[in-house]
Amino acid sequence: MSTERVDVLIIGAGASGAAVAWSLAETRMKILCLEQGDWMNPAEYPTTGMDWETRSQGEFHISPNVRGRDTDYPINEDDSPIKVANFNAVGGSTILYAAHYPRFHPSDFRVRTLDGVADDWPIDYETLAPWYAENDRMTGVAGLAGDPAYPDKEVPLPPVPLGKPGETLARGFNARGWHWWPSDSAIATVPFDGRDQCINLGHCVSGCSRGAKGSADITYWPHAIRSGVELRTRCRVREITVDRKGMASGVIYHDGQGKVQQLEAEVVILACNGIGTPRILLNSKSPLFPDGLANHSGLVGRNLMFHPYAWVQGVFPDRLEGYKGPGGCSIWSQEFYETGQDRDFVRGYTMEMTRGRGPVTTALGGMMSGQIPWGKGHHQAFREVFDKTAGMVVICEDLPEAHNRVTLDPDLVDSDGIPAPKIDYTLSENSLRMLAHGVARGEEVLRAAGATDVVSQSPLTLAGWHNMGTARMGKDPDRSVVNEWGRSHEVKNLFIVDGSIFVTSAGVNPTCTIQALALYIADAMKKRLANLFD
Amino acid sequence: MTEMVVTDGVFSAEQKKQLAGLAEIMIPPADGMPGAGAKEIFTVICQRLRDHQEVVTAGLESLTGLDVEMAAREPAFREQPFLQLIQQVVVSSYYENAAVQVALGLEGRPPYPDGYELEPTDWRLLEPVRRREKLYRKV
């Protein structure tokens, strides 16, 4: 076992690891990032071939359990109605994300004060606003300024074109008198920072062959590496080690050949998302930390939040060319985002419009639901729906509940023999009511837009993209894992920068906030370099 | 069935005949569209089922002597795991075929590298929303 030493060790090269690495690079410290996945090659993404739909259901499947790459780790999700979606590579899950890039609202940081539920964050929107802005500039966010659902903000790039599906649904929202706005999208709609502009390939969620989508491997990482950060792939961390004073001393990891390596570090930063981060902490047991590292509060792994999703789709009379344009990014509506006194739930949701489905997905979905038969009538039934559907997902705020949690599975291990995570999760009554409300409003707007044959699914099973809350931030060490600038309350040289530090989930996709938080924490570290561990 | 089938070393000629028949029960030639048993498509189906030889062989045996077209009217029959597998492969092989896509009004090519053009958006659509008060709660 060889031992080397770095100043800063970052575990995970996804959205947050990339952002924190880039920001800390200016310190000229020796920074190393260990990533269990590979660099991805856009030339190998599915949209380069005719079989793009098949490949997106195989090696590019959003479920690590289905995909089963040797860079993935398995997850026991038998006791969760929502299954985890992620990707393990440089860029992490941004490789497969839809690139939806909404910010939180100011109210999202004050849910206890405003609505009497969950907890307030120890920071507020104003604190994060400059880091949101910097992150938008680094990522290249497309959108349109002036959204009345948000405080004023600049948007660096022009919005993605709506196409026929987006315009059709926008008319439906106008007919209802409801809010809608072009989505903030991490998509280069014009050439940006060495990236080509989007050419509407459609299937962003199996990787962008064009390189227009702002996945972290092509936004932050090239800059971080040019600034001196070292990124090492195929390195899977088993545990964080500690010294006799209870400080993190480094990590033990498995390299690409499966050899166990040890590495010493002055500072350790976890950036492994709301599942991977508690997994490593819980795997890092020692006499000083018998319940897992930084787990004095017992909150490591608890308060897991997904975003419960529903899906609503309608069939329209004419073809919509929905295969053209970013599949997940078009328009959104936040008409029901803020808590409404006339509703039977607190907090709210965003409706995010989706474009069409490919022919394979249309046919399989129709055949499994019985809408498209075998044999005589197959072609006619297919033509009645293909390229004529548009719809939306309803993305609901999930509130933290201690019983929703990540633990270590007693039996399941990854290919290196490291205990795998187990998810226990139950949908709350509040979420179920919110989903039902969202589906009903979705049906209304689709019909107002001219749809017939409206169908829905709620909750969506394979929609656990957003894993949050499992090492939450706060000022009270008994009620949180890290402080208001991401440092562990107990282990003064251990930081967490991913979605696990979220106090609440808001009702929007979290990547933009995850990265803004990572930049904010990096800035807090830089300002305190002389007394970082005090 | 539009083509004669022969053994390819994985499936016997008889199995391939059965498979082709099954593929065309699922997606027959009709309405100006080819069937899933068409040679170019069926070749891909067989290639994709190679890794599932045991399951397919056992499944096909279970169909021997059965009027599959009649049986397939029952959802429970179609939901058998082996038939779900074959359905998945037949459908993906069929609808990923360039000629099929052209017949559907698509361009019969992968999305990349050419991509697609989209009309510029008429942002006058947003006028009613622009006139609204701020929606977010101030804190």
XYZ file of C-alpha atoms in Angstrom:
673
model
C 0.000 0.000 0.000
C 1.542 3.285 -1.121
C 0.841 6.596 0.592
C 0.875 10.042 -0.936
C -0.159 13.378 0.493
C -2.235 16.265 -0.878
C -3.565 19.495 0.555
C -7.137 19.028 -0.555
C -8.791 15.790 -1.522
C -12.147 15.972 -3.286
C -14.172 12.777 -3.494
C -16.399 12.789 -6.557
C -16.063 14.672 -9.862
C -19.726 15.441 -10.450
C -21.551 18.749 -10.356
C -20.379 19.856 -6.922
C -16.888 18.319 -7.000
C -16.174 20.082 -10.271
C -17.342 23.458 -9.008
C -15.451 23.296 -5.723
C -12.294 22.071 -7.489
C -12.361 24.977 -9.934
C -12.967 27.534 -7.226
C -10.247 26.245 -4.890
C -7.715 25.958 -7.700
C -6.759 29.611 -7.358
C -5.318 28.873 -3.896
C -2.500 26.944 -5.600
C -2.881 24.193 -3.022
C -2.230 20.656 -4.168
C -5.729 19.489 -5.028
C -6.628 15.974 -6.080
C -10.051 14.653 -7.018
C -10.811 10.933 -6.940
C -13.656 9.783 -9.182
C -14.934 6.229 -9.381
C -16.112 6.608 -12.990
C -14.432 7.365 -16.298
C -14.151 10.343 -18.579
C -17.000 10.076 -21.060
C -16.517 10.337 -24.808
C -19.370 12.279 -26.440
C -18.711 10.464 -29.716
C -19.959 7.321 -27.993
C -23.216 8.766 -26.689
C -26.360 7.088 -28.037
C -27.572 9.904 -30.303
C -24.686 9.142 -32.656
C -26.460 5.955 -33.781
C -29.811 4.735 -35.050
C -30.110 2.599 -31.932
C -30.092 5.589 -29.588
C -33.309 4.576 -27.896
C -32.112 1.028 -27.239
C -28.766 2.186 -25.881
C -30.416 4.689 -23.584
C -32.213 1.748 -22.010
C -29.007 -0.244 -21.641
C -25.521 1.057 -20.936
C -26.888 4.602 -20.595
C -29.885 3.691 -18.484
C -30.500 6.165 -15.689
C -30.696 3.438 -13.048
C -27.321 2.195 -11.821
C -28.953 -1.113 -10.957
C -30.142 -1.623 -14.534
C -27.086 -0.087 -16.181
C -24.693 -2.076 -14.038
C -21.454 -0.578 -15.328
C -18.458 -1.639 -13.308
C -18.032 2.024 -12.400
C -21.438 1.961 -10.720
C -22.331 0.792 -7.254
C -25.549 -1.118 -6.582
C -28.319 0.351 -4.430
C -30.875 -1.649 -2.491
C -34.052 0.298 -3.182
C -36.557 -2.466 -2.484
C -38.127 -0.396 0.273
C -38.613 2.755 -1.749
C -41.384 3.566 -4.234
C -38.925 5.903 -5.943
C -35.813 4.384 -7.510
C -32.490 6.147 -7.771
C -31.329 7.628 -11.062
C -27.704 8.697 -11.343
C -24.512 8.333 -13.323
C -20.960 7.745 -12.184
C -18.355 9.466 -14.320
C -16.467 12.708 -14.544
C -19.421 15.063 -14.588
C -21.480 12.667 -12.485
C -25.210 12.669 -13.070
C -24.969 15.818 -15.186
C -23.887 13.461 -17.970
C -27.471 12.225 -18.144
C -29.421 15.139 -16.691
C -31.988 17.062 -18.670
C -30.089 20.308 -17.962
C -33.012 21.942 -16.234
C -31.393 24.681 -14.215
C -33.889 26.546 -12.028
C -32.826 28.364 -8.918
C -34.563 27.973 -5.594
C -37.003 30.683 -4.598
C -36.253 32.943 -1.620
C -39.085 31.236 0.291
C -37.389 27.845 -0.096
C -34.815 28.847 2.489
C -37.484 29.875 5.035
C -40.026 27.040 5.120
C -40.256 26.866 8.918
C -40.793 30.586 9.249
C -43.283 30.818 6.400
C -45.126 27.510 6.548
C -44.267 25.974 9.912
C -42.754 22.828 8.431
C -39.245 21.322 8.270
C -36.466 23.808 9.078
C -35.146 27.077 7.764
C -31.787 26.958 6.055
C -28.895 28.629 7.866
C -28.335 30.708 4.735
C -30.728 32.577 2.481
C -31.301 33.352 -1.174
C -29.388 36.598 -0.972
C -26.328 34.756 0.346
C -26.383 32.377 -2.582
C -27.384 34.889 -5.265
C -23.806 35.865 -6.268
C -22.836 32.196 -6.473
C -25.904 31.399 -8.533
C -24.802 34.143 -10.900
C -21.209 32.955 -11.080
C -22.358 29.379 -11.617
C -24.710 30.498 -14.405
C -21.776 32.199 -16.137
C -19.490 29.173 -15.736
C -22.109 26.721 -16.931
C -23.636 28.797 -19.681
C -27.290 29.016 -18.788
C -29.903 29.727 -21.432
C -33.149 31.440 -20.560
C -34.997 34.692 -20.564
C -34.734 37.416 -17.952
C -37.907 38.768 -16.414
C -39.581 35.636 -15.051
C -42.129 36.946 -12.525
C -41.700 33.787 -10.468
C -38.177 34.906 -9.484
C -36.301 37.889 -8.198
C -34.577 39.724 -11.033
C -31.560 37.904 -12.388
C -29.397 37.921 -15.482
C -29.470 34.995 -17.879
C -26.275 34.648 -19.933
C -27.564 32.888 -23.064
C -30.731 33.119 -25.200
C -33.500 30.619 -24.424
C -33.938 27.269 -26.120
C -36.543 27.423 -28.886
C -39.877 26.084 -27.686
C -40.794 24.167 -30.818
C -44.361 23.119 -31.483
C -44.835 21.218 -28.202
C -43.715 24.152 -26.088
C -45.756 26.706 -28.003
C -48.812 24.471 -27.901
C -48.617 24.058 -24.153
C -47.812 27.728 -23.641
C -51.136 28.539 -25.302
C -52.787 26.156 -22.861
C -51.262 27.998 -19.921
C -52.323 31.321 -21.395
C -55.856 29.980 -21.801
C -55.879 29.109 -18.102
C -54.258 32.404 -17.151
C -51.401 30.580 -15.473
C -47.731 31.351 -15.220
C -45.249 29.835 -17.639
C -41.756 30.823 -18.713
C -38.984 29.389 -20.882
C -36.926 27.072 -18.700
C -33.518 28.088 -17.457
C -31.439 25.437 -19.200
C -27.767 24.543 -18.911
C -27.551 24.397 -22.682
C -25.313 26.456 -24.962
C -27.835 27.965 -27.348
C -24.985 29.894 -28.953
C -21.293 28.922 -29.019
C -20.035 29.322 -25.479
C -16.726 28.728 -23.716
C -15.442 26.359 -26.387
C -18.722 24.500 -26.664
C -20.748 24.279 -29.867
C -24.294 25.496 -29.807
C -27.204 23.116 -29.364
C -28.471 21.535 -32.585
C -31.639 20.078 -31.064
C -30.557 16.428 -30.944
C -33.444 15.784 -28.618
C -32.253 13.172 -26.205
C -30.160 15.139 -23.721
C -30.752 12.503 -21.054
C -28.427 9.967 -22.634
C -25.530 12.408 -22.958
C -25.017 15.303 -25.365
C -23.023 14.172 -28.404
C -22.684 17.784 -29.481
C -21.210 18.982 -26.205
C -23.750 21.781 -25.956
C -25.254 20.586 -22.684
C -23.523 21.945 -19.625
C -22.395 18.732 -17.987
C -19.687 19.334 -15.419
C -17.052 17.386 -17.364
C -17.078 20.113 -20.027
C -17.943 23.169 -17.949
C -15.850 23.322 -14.784
C -13.395 20.478 -15.233
C -11.368 21.774 -18.198
C -10.859 25.052 -16.307
C -10.016 23.305 -13.033
C -7.487 21.025 -14.681
C -5.861 23.902 -16.548
C -5.538 25.591 -13.160
C -3.625 22.672 -11.722
C -6.193 20.373 -10.144
C -5.444 16.693 -10.643
C -8.373 14.427 -11.454
C -7.900 10.677 -11.133
C -10.585 8.374 -12.538
C -11.487 4.800 -11.610
C -10.648 5.483 -8.003
C -13.363 4.425 -5.581
C -13.097 5.584 -1.986
C -13.781 2.944 0.631
C -13.528 5.121 3.723
C -12.239 8.355 5.145
C -9.557 7.756 7.746
C -9.101 9.767 10.944
C -6.205 10.527 13.246
C -6.147 10.322 17.024
C -7.503 13.853 17.348
C -10.578 13.016 15.314
C -9.465 14.942 12.243
C -9.768 13.406 8.780
C -6.358 12.130 7.777
C -7.099 10.948 4.247
C -8.797 8.075 2.498
C -8.443 4.440 1.598
C -9.495 3.816 -1.983
C -9.467 1.178 -4.688
C -7.649 2.191 -7.857
C -8.481 1.168 -11.407
C -6.722 -2.135 -10.966
C -8.650 -2.844 -7.780
C -5.535 -2.278 -5.671
C -6.097 -0.708 -2.281
C -4.355 2.649 -1.938
C -4.016 5.059 0.940
C -3.825 8.791 0.568
C -3.262 11.505 3.165
C -4.933 14.899 2.981
C -5.101 18.098 5.008
C -8.672 18.694 3.931
C -11.251 16.196 2.685
C -14.263 17.339 0.666
C -17.151 14.996 -0.011
C -19.010 15.565 -3.295
C -20.752 12.257 -3.899
C -24.460 13.234 -3.819
C -27.137 12.458 -1.271
C -26.632 8.695 -1.537
C -22.885 8.351 -2.061
C -21.857 10.815 0.633
C -23.723 9.181 3.550
C -22.572 5.833 2.226
C -18.914 6.836 2.599
C -19.501 8.465 5.985
C -21.308 5.387 7.290
C -18.558 3.168 5.911
C -15.973 5.268 7.776
C -16.371 3.748 11.219
C -13.606 3.940 13.793
C -13.294 3.811 17.583
C -13.727 7.590 17.632
C -16.696 7.445 15.269
C -18.393 4.086 15.851
C -21.611 5.158 14.118
C -19.876 6.542 11.081
C -17.848 9.669 10.532
C -19.328 13.035 11.537
C -22.446 11.294 12.780
C -22.716 12.550 16.347
C -26.186 13.870 15.542
C -27.279 10.527 14.131
C -28.455 12.425 11.066
C -26.025 11.025 8.518
C -28.254 9.258 6.011
C -31.497 10.579 7.502
C -33.958 13.038 5.987
C -33.456 11.687 2.493
C -35.475 13.746 0.055
C -36.262 12.898 -3.554
C -38.578 15.017 -5.616
C -41.777 13.040 -6.060
C -42.629 13.292 -9.762
C -45.845 12.806 -11.683
C -46.143 12.644 -15.429
C -49.079 13.897 -17.480
C -49.330 13.553 -21.229
C -51.925 14.349 -23.869
C -52.407 13.442 -27.499
C -52.810 16.317 -29.937
C -54.419 16.281 -33.380
C -51.319 17.285 -35.348
C -47.705 16.206 -35.402
C -45.549 18.245 -33.060
C -41.997 17.352 -34.148
C -41.325 16.711 -30.499
C -38.154 14.771 -31.266
C -36.498 18.075 -32.154
C -35.039 20.129 -29.346
C -33.920 19.492 -25.784
C -36.297 16.813 -24.575
C -36.612 18.021 -21.015
C -36.148 21.746 -21.404
C -38.827 23.880 -22.919
C -41.125 25.822 -20.588
C -42.048 25.538 -16.956
C -44.889 26.801 -14.827
C -44.620 27.877 -11.222
C -48.244 28.857 -10.851
C -48.524 26.470 -7.902
C -45.030 26.803 -6.499
C -45.632 28.829 -3.385
C -47.879 27.570 -0.576
C -51.536 28.329 -1.296
C -54.019 28.766 1.511
C -56.762 27.104 -0.529
C -54.886 23.825 -0.970
C -54.702 20.721 1.204
C -50.910 20.640 1.207
C -48.065 22.970 2.064
C -45.312 24.089 -0.264
C -45.660 23.456 -3.979
C -44.400 22.223 -7.303
C -43.140 23.137 -10.733
C -44.653 21.842 -13.954
C -41.915 21.181 -16.500
C -42.949 20.563 -20.083
C -41.456 17.703 -22.016
C -41.191 17.280 -25.760
C -42.074 14.120 -27.662
C -40.913 10.560 -27.454
C -38.980 8.574 -30.014
C -40.659 5.864 -32.085
C -39.362 2.953 -29.996
C -40.445 4.507 -26.713
C -43.813 5.433 -28.207
C -44.412 1.912 -29.482
C -43.242 0.104 -26.351
C -45.138 2.434 -24.050
C -48.274 2.031 -26.133
C -47.982 -1.741 -26.342
C -47.416 -2.094 -22.621
C -50.373 0.115 -21.796
C -52.572 -1.662 -24.336
C -53.077 1.414 -26.513
C -51.101 -0.038 -29.404
C -52.059 -3.628 -30.202
C -50.174 -6.505 -31.682
C -51.168 -7.384 -35.218
C -53.886 -5.747 -37.221
C -54.349 -2.218 -36.060
C -50.766 -1.796 -34.807
C -49.712 0.719 -37.426
C -52.902 2.747 -37.252
C -52.768 2.943 -33.451
C -49.095 3.891 -33.572
C -49.731 6.705 -36.043
C -52.496 8.082 -33.873
C -50.038 8.852 -31.095
C -46.556 9.003 -32.565
C -45.172 12.532 -32.581
C -48.540 13.839 -31.444
C -47.935 13.725 -27.717
C -46.697 16.410 -25.401
C -46.904 16.737 -21.704
C -45.138 17.558 -18.530
C -43.669 16.325 -15.334
C -44.825 17.679 -12.006
C -41.848 18.031 -9.696
C -42.967 18.303 -6.080
C -41.147 19.649 -3.077
C -40.286 16.812 -0.728
C -40.062 17.656 2.955
C -37.467 16.055 5.225
C -38.582 13.142 7.390
C -36.096 11.316 9.574
C -37.401 7.866 8.673
C -36.537 8.393 5.028
C -32.936 7.396 5.020
C -29.813 5.853 3.560
C -28.171 3.059 5.528
C -25.647 0.387 4.623
C -27.044 -2.831 3.253
C -25.895 -5.782 5.388
C -25.213 -7.971 2.357
C -24.995 -5.946 -0.846
C -21.521 -4.776 -1.898
C -20.025 -3.163 -4.982
C -17.384 -4.721 -7.241
C -14.673 -3.731 -4.750
C -16.504 -5.347 -1.863
C -17.537 -2.033 -0.288
C -20.929 -2.140 1.472
C -23.633 -0.655 -0.715
C -26.369 1.767 0.300
C -29.907 0.798 1.166
C -32.807 3.225 0.777
C -35.859 3.311 3.011
C -38.344 5.871 1.786
C -42.063 6.518 2.095
C -44.091 9.156 0.292
C -45.738 11.534 2.741
C -49.405 12.449 2.743
C -48.370 15.987 1.842
C -46.511 14.708 -1.215
C -49.410 12.510 -2.301
C -51.827 15.427 -2.101
C -49.426 17.657 -3.961
C -48.970 15.049 -6.694
C -52.734 14.675 -7.082
C -53.147 18.443 -7.326
C -50.375 18.652 -9.908
C -51.838 15.876 -12.040
C -55.270 17.516 -12.012
C -53.830 20.890 -13.008
C -51.693 19.197 -15.663
C -54.758 17.574 -17.159
C -56.548 20.922 -17.174
C -53.793 22.719 -19.014
C -53.309 19.916 -21.536
C -56.988 19.950 -22.388
C -56.899 23.752 -22.602
C -54.065 23.330 -25.105
C -56.177 21.022 -27.230
C -55.112 17.597 -26.048
C -57.318 14.548 -26.017
C -56.650 11.196 -24.343
C -54.818 12.658 -21.403
C -52.998 10.054 -19.314
C -50.906 10.329 -16.178
C -48.653 8.373 -13.880
C -48.085 9.299 -10.269
C -45.683 8.896 -8.669
C -43.079 8.156 -11.297
C -41.059 5.197 -10.085
C -37.724 5.637 -11.785
C -37.344 9.312 -11.040
C -35.025 9.493 -8.057
C -32.658 11.891 -9.752
C -32.406 14.280 -6.872
C -30.929 12.846 -3.685
C -30.870 15.422 -0.939
C -30.795 16.059 2.775
C -28.768 13.141 4.135
C -26.060 15.261 5.786
C -27.881 18.502 6.236
C -26.461 21.891 7.092
C -27.384 23.937 10.143
C -26.022 25.888 13.052
C -26.985 23.359 15.741
C -24.595 20.359 15.893
C -27.351 18.228 17.384
C -29.664 18.868 14.459
C -27.303 18.987 11.509
C -24.158 17.368 10.123
C -22.344 20.371 8.655
C -22.358 24.034 9.609
C -23.624 26.950 7.546
C -20.548 26.861 5.326
C -20.343 23.123 4.744
C -17.817 22.121 7.398
C -18.540 19.094 9.567
C -19.454 20.124 13.099
C -17.280 17.329 14.463
C -14.454 16.853 11.992
C -13.026 20.284 11.370
C -11.209 19.446 8.145
C -14.094 17.584 6.547
C -16.441 19.428 4.177
C -19.508 18.377 2.257
C -20.580 20.275 -0.861
C -23.220 18.099 -2.547
C -27.001 17.825 -2.284
C -26.812 15.913 0.959
C -26.397 19.222 2.820
C -29.780 20.531 1.638
C -32.137 21.348 4.508
C -35.198 21.218 2.275
C -35.594 20.250 -1.343
C -37.616 23.069 -2.927
C -39.798 22.124 -5.900
C -37.179 22.458 -8.607
C -34.222 20.531 -9.989
C -31.302 20.974 -7.612
C -28.141 21.024 -9.749
C -27.926 24.787 -10.034
C -28.262 25.160 -6.254
C -25.821 22.325 -5.568
C -23.172 24.045 -7.662
C -23.907 27.485 -6.246
C -23.534 26.022 -2.749
C -20.235 24.406 -3.716
C -18.933 27.774 -4.927
C -20.198 29.473 -1.772
C -18.494 26.880 0.449
C -15.265 27.126 -1.542
C -15.360 30.883 -1.058
C -15.949 30.455 2.685
C -12.941 28.143 2.842
C -10.729 30.559 0.929
C -11.693 33.395 3.237
C -10.764 31.295 6.280
C -7.614 29.581 5.049
C -5.571 30.875 7.989
C -7.949 29.460 10.569
C -9.987 26.928 8.614
C -10.027 24.351 11.399
C -10.756 26.655 14.340
C -43.518 -13.642 -43.730
C -41.488 -11.955 -46.402
C -38.210 -13.899 -46.348
C -37.028 -17.498 -46.108
C -35.096 -18.048 -42.893
C -32.090 -20.307 -42.338
C -30.050 -21.255 -39.299
C -27.345 -18.850 -38.161
C -25.663 -21.124 -35.651
C -27.543 -19.691 -32.705
C -31.143 -20.391 -33.542
C -32.221 -23.307 -35.716
C -34.065 -22.729 -38.951
C -37.251 -23.867 -37.262
C -36.719 -21.492 -34.359
C -36.063 -18.630 -36.717
C -39.208 -19.452 -38.616
C -41.112 -19.381 -35.343
C -39.454 -16.130 -34.325
C -40.182 -14.454 -37.629
C -43.798 -15.555 -37.362
C -44.001 -14.141 -33.872
C -42.405 -10.857 -34.984
C -45.020 -10.473 -37.698
C -47.838 -11.290 -35.335
C -46.623 -8.372 -33.284
C -45.956 -6.011 -36.197
C -47.391 -7.298 -39.485
C -46.831 -5.757 -42.907
C -49.810 -3.455 -43.409
C -50.826 0.090 -44.207
C -47.784 0.563 -46.437
C -45.410 -0.441 -43.663
C -43.105 -3.476 -43.703
C -43.569 -6.197 -41.114
C -41.061 -6.980 -38.385
C -40.197 -10.209 -40.209
C -38.673 -8.295 -43.143
C -35.141 -9.515 -43.763
C -33.163 -6.456 -42.723
C -35.173 -6.024 -39.550
C -35.330 -9.691 -38.678
C -31.550 -10.009 -38.975
C -31.187 -7.373 -36.261
C -33.818 -9.083 -34.117
C -31.869 -12.358 -34.254
C -28.593 -10.605 -33.457
C -30.120 -8.921 -30.432
C -31.642 -12.155 -29.151
C -28.366 -14.059 -29.339
C -27.530 -13.231 -25.745
C -30.869 -14.649 -24.649
C -30.675 -17.951 -26.497
C -31.781 -20.114 -23.571
C -34.774 -17.985 -22.665
C -35.856 -17.680 -26.267
C -35.444 -21.376 -26.981
C -37.472 -22.386 -23.945
C -40.089 -19.776 -24.712
C -40.478 -20.868 -28.307
C -40.866 -24.476 -27.198
C -43.708 -23.432 -24.928
C -45.521 -22.015 -27.957
C -45.342 -25.181 -30.011
C -48.758 -26.207 -31.232
C -50.362 -23.009 -29.949
C -52.376 -20.570 -32.064
C -50.197 -17.664 -31.006
C -52.233 -15.027 -32.807
C -55.331 -16.116 -30.923
C -53.527 -16.512 -27.600
C -51.976 -13.064 -27.933
C -55.378 -11.452 -27.568
C -55.089 -12.140 -23.860
C -52.931 -9.575 -22.012
C -51.713 -12.258 -19.587
C -50.255 -14.209 -22.487
C -48.436 -11.176 -23.860
C -47.090 -10.320 -20.441
C -45.017 -13.508 -20.126
C -41.420 -12.420 -19.473
C -40.045 -14.152 -22.529
C -42.619 -12.492 -24.772
C -41.937 -9.136 -23.159
C -38.275 -9.634 -24.018
C -39.093 -10.524 -27.600
C -41.522 -7.630 -27.869
C -38.853 -5.239 -26.652
C -36.362 -6.524 -29.200
C -38.852 -6.665 -32.063
C -40.122 -3.147 -31.435
C -36.675 -1.587 -31.023
C -35.274 -3.377 -34.075
C -38.303 -2.368 -36.128
C -38.571 1.275 -35.215
C -34.825 1.865 -35.351
C -34.795 0.730 -38.960
C -34.093 3.617 -41.330
C -36.684 2.567 -43.919
C -39.361 2.285 -41.247
C -38.489 5.711 -39.924
C -38.649 7.258 -43.398
C -42.068 5.663 -43.869
C -43.102 7.383 -40.636
C -42.068 10.761 -41.977
C -38.739 10.909 -40.151
C -35.352 11.344 -41.745
C -34.092 7.825 -41.085
C -30.816 8.910 -39.542
C -29.349 9.293 -36.073
C -29.903 12.686 -34.418
C -26.154 13.415 -34.451
C -24.284 14.928 -36.285
C -26.863 16.837 -38.340
C -29.310 17.664 -35.567
C -32.572 19.391 -36.309
C -33.731 22.890 -37.111
C -36.368 24.539 -34.973
C -38.369 27.594 -35.924
C -37.575 30.683 -33.843
C -40.076 31.125 -31.031
C -42.638 33.880 -31.203
C -42.142 35.391 -27.758
C -45.287 37.484 -28.040
C -46.841 34.383 -26.490
C -45.344 35.564 -23.216
C -47.135 38.907 -23.119
C -49.889 37.824 -20.683
C -47.264 36.435 -18.310
C -45.061 39.501 -18.522
C -47.982 41.613 -17.378
C -48.316 39.658 -14.138
C -47.162 40.774 -10.717
C -44.212 38.952 -9.166
C -45.326 35.488 -8.048
C -42.651 34.625 -5.533
C -43.055 35.250 -1.847
C -40.803 37.864 -0.386
C -39.099 36.817 2.815
